């Protein structure tokens, strides 16, 4: 795979140095106008996540709008298709200027390697920094029992997460998306890999659709590089204050980032 990965991303320029740079605000549930109004009201915000809902609602132009405000964009579209289609999609996504892109690790090493090569090449052609491609392992909504019963995967859920992370590393990827509950194991297994963890909650939420969650402090202690936080900020009475309080929690517990 070495001749395919095209991995020229400079991790040093992406890895977070401050608490604000460790938090990625998920703009799920927002339309384009609402997303722009929200980010304007949050002091110190560095990263935002554009997922399927916002991308479909506002279109690719939302990435350009957010970048024009000086924000880095995590374009979380979770591509999963045959290798050629994933590569073509990542090529077009990279031209938008997103700093982080997601693909499903279960697409396999060939698809991941081709996607990364295409994204890096497209960004370079557009005079943009190559994005960091992230391999999605197992979604945080899965619980171990339903995962085993519905997907008929022989390995326990944590072991399958580790398997997918190994595939990502074999394909030349340098980052994964995982539950914060999986971060400690992956950090030990792949200490140089950046780990992006959704499912961050300041405190437990009854009936949460994110099954495998952690607090910011727990996730940081487990080795997470970036924390993705949505509703605890976007649905807060004062989003700016909620974001600032999360930054304080991260500042109190942040360990060193993985080496580039």
CSV table of N, CA and C in Angstrom, one decimal, residues 1 4 79-88 90 103-118 133 171 173:
chain,number,residue,atom,x,y,z
A,1,UNK,N,0.8,-1.2,0.0
A,1,UNK,CA,0.0,0.0,0.0
A,1,UNK,C,0.8,1.3,0.0
A,4,UNK,N,0.6,3.8,-2.6
A,4,UNK,CA,-0.8,4.3,-2.9
A,4,UNK,C,-1.2,5.4,-1.9
A,79,UNK,N,-17.5,8.2,4.2
A,79,UNK,CA,-17.6,7.5,2.9
A,79,UNK,C,-17.4,6.0,3.1
A,80,UNK,N,-18.2,5.3,2.4
A,80,UNK,CA,-18.1,3.8,2.4
A,80,UNK,C,-18.7,3.3,1.1
A,81,UNK,N,-17.8,2.9,0.2
A,81,UNK,CA,-18.2,2.4,-1.1
A,81,UNK,C,-17.0,1.6,-1.7
A,82,UNK,N,-17.2,1.3,-3.0
A,82,UNK,CA,-16.1,0.6,-3.6
A,82,UNK,C,-14.9,1.6,-3.7
A,83,UNK,N,-13.6,1.0,-3.8
A,83,UNK,CA,-12.5,1.9,-3.8
A,83,UNK,C,-12.5,3.1,-4.7
A,84,UNK,N,-12.9,2.9,-6.0
A,84,UNK,CA,-12.8,4.0,-7.0
A,84,UNK,C,-13.8,5.1,-6.6
A,85,UNK,N,-15.0,4.7,-6.1
A,85,UNK,CA,-16.0,5.7,-5.7
A,85,UNK,C,-15.5,6.5,-4.5
A,86,UNK,N,-15.0,5.8,-3.5
A,86,UNK,CA,-14.5,6.5,-2.3
A,86,UNK,C,-13.4,7.4,-2.7
A,87,UNK,N,-12.5,7.0,-3.6
A,87,UNK,CA,-11.4,7.9,-4.0
A,87,UNK,C,-11.9,9.1,-4.7
A,88,UNK,N,-12.9,9.0,-5.5
A,88,UNK,CA,-13.4,10.1,-6.3
A,88,UNK,C,-14.1,11.1,-5.3
A,90,UNK,N,-13.5,11.5,-2.0
A,90,UNK,CA,-12.5,12.1,-1.2
A,90,UNK,C,-11.8,13.2,-2.0
A,103,UNK,N,-13.7,8.2,6.4
A,103,UNK,CA,-14.1,7.0,5.6
A,103,UNK,C,-14.3,5.9,6.5
A,104,UNK,N,-15.1,4.9,6.2
A,104,UNK,CA,-15.3,3.7,7.0
A,104,UNK,C,-14.2,2.8,6.8
A,105,UNK,N,-13.6,2.3,7.9
A,105,UNK,CA,-12.5,1.4,7.9
A,105,UNK,C,-12.9,0.0,7.3
A,106,UNK,N,-14.2,-0.3,7.5
A,106,UNK,CA,-14.7,-1.6,7.0
A,106,UNK,C,-14.8,-1.6,5.5
A,107,UNK,N,-14.5,-0.5,4.8
A,107,UNK,CA,-14.4,-0.5,3.3
A,107,UNK,C,-13.1,-1.3,2.9
A,108,UNK,N,-12.1,-1.4,3.8
A,108,UNK,CA,-10.9,-2.2,3.5
A,108,UNK,C,-9.7,-1.3,3.2
A,109,UNK,N,-8.6,-2.0,3.2
A,109,UNK,CA,-7.3,-1.3,3.0
A,109,UNK,C,-7.1,-0.6,1.6
A,110,UNK,N,-7.6,-1.3,0.6
A,110,UNK,CA,-7.4,-0.8,-0.8
A,110,UNK,C,-8.2,0.5,-0.9
A,111,UNK,N,-9.5,0.5,-0.4
A,111,UNK,CA,-10.3,1.7,-0.5
A,111,UNK,C,-9.8,2.8,0.3
A,112,UNK,N,-9.3,2.5,1.5
A,112,UNK,CA,-8.7,3.6,2.3
A,112,UNK,C,-7.5,4.2,1.7
A,113,UNK,N,-6.6,3.4,1.2
A,113,UNK,CA,-5.4,3.9,0.6
A,113,UNK,C,-5.6,4.7,-0.6
A,114,UNK,N,-6.5,4.2,-1.5
A,114,UNK,CA,-6.9,5.0,-2.7
A,114,UNK,C,-7.6,6.3,-2.3
A,115,UNK,N,-8.4,6.3,-1.3
A,115,UNK,CA,-9.1,7.5,-0.9
A,115,UNK,C,-8.1,8.5,-0.3
A,116,UNK,N,-7.1,8.1,0.4
A,116,UNK,CA,-6.1,9.0,1.0
A,116,UNK,C,-5.2,9.6,-0.1
A,117,UNK,N,-4.8,8.7,-1.0
A,117,UNK,CA,-4.0,9.2,-2.2
A,117,UNK,C,-4.7,10.3,-3.0
A,118,UNK,N,-6.0,10.0,-3.2
A,118,UNK,CA,-6.8,10.9,-4.1
A,118,UNK,C,-7.0,12.2,-3.3
A,133,UNK,N,-7.0,12.0,6.7
A,133,UNK,CA,-8.1,11.0,6.5
A,133,UNK,C,-8.2,10.2,7.8
A,171,UNK,N,-3.2,0.7,5.8
A,171,UNK,CA,-3.5,1.5,4.6
A,171,UNK,C,-2.8,2.8,4.6
A,173,UNK,N,-3.2,5.3,6.9
A,173,UNK,CA,-4.0,6.4,7.6
A,173,UNK,C,-3.3,6.6,8.9
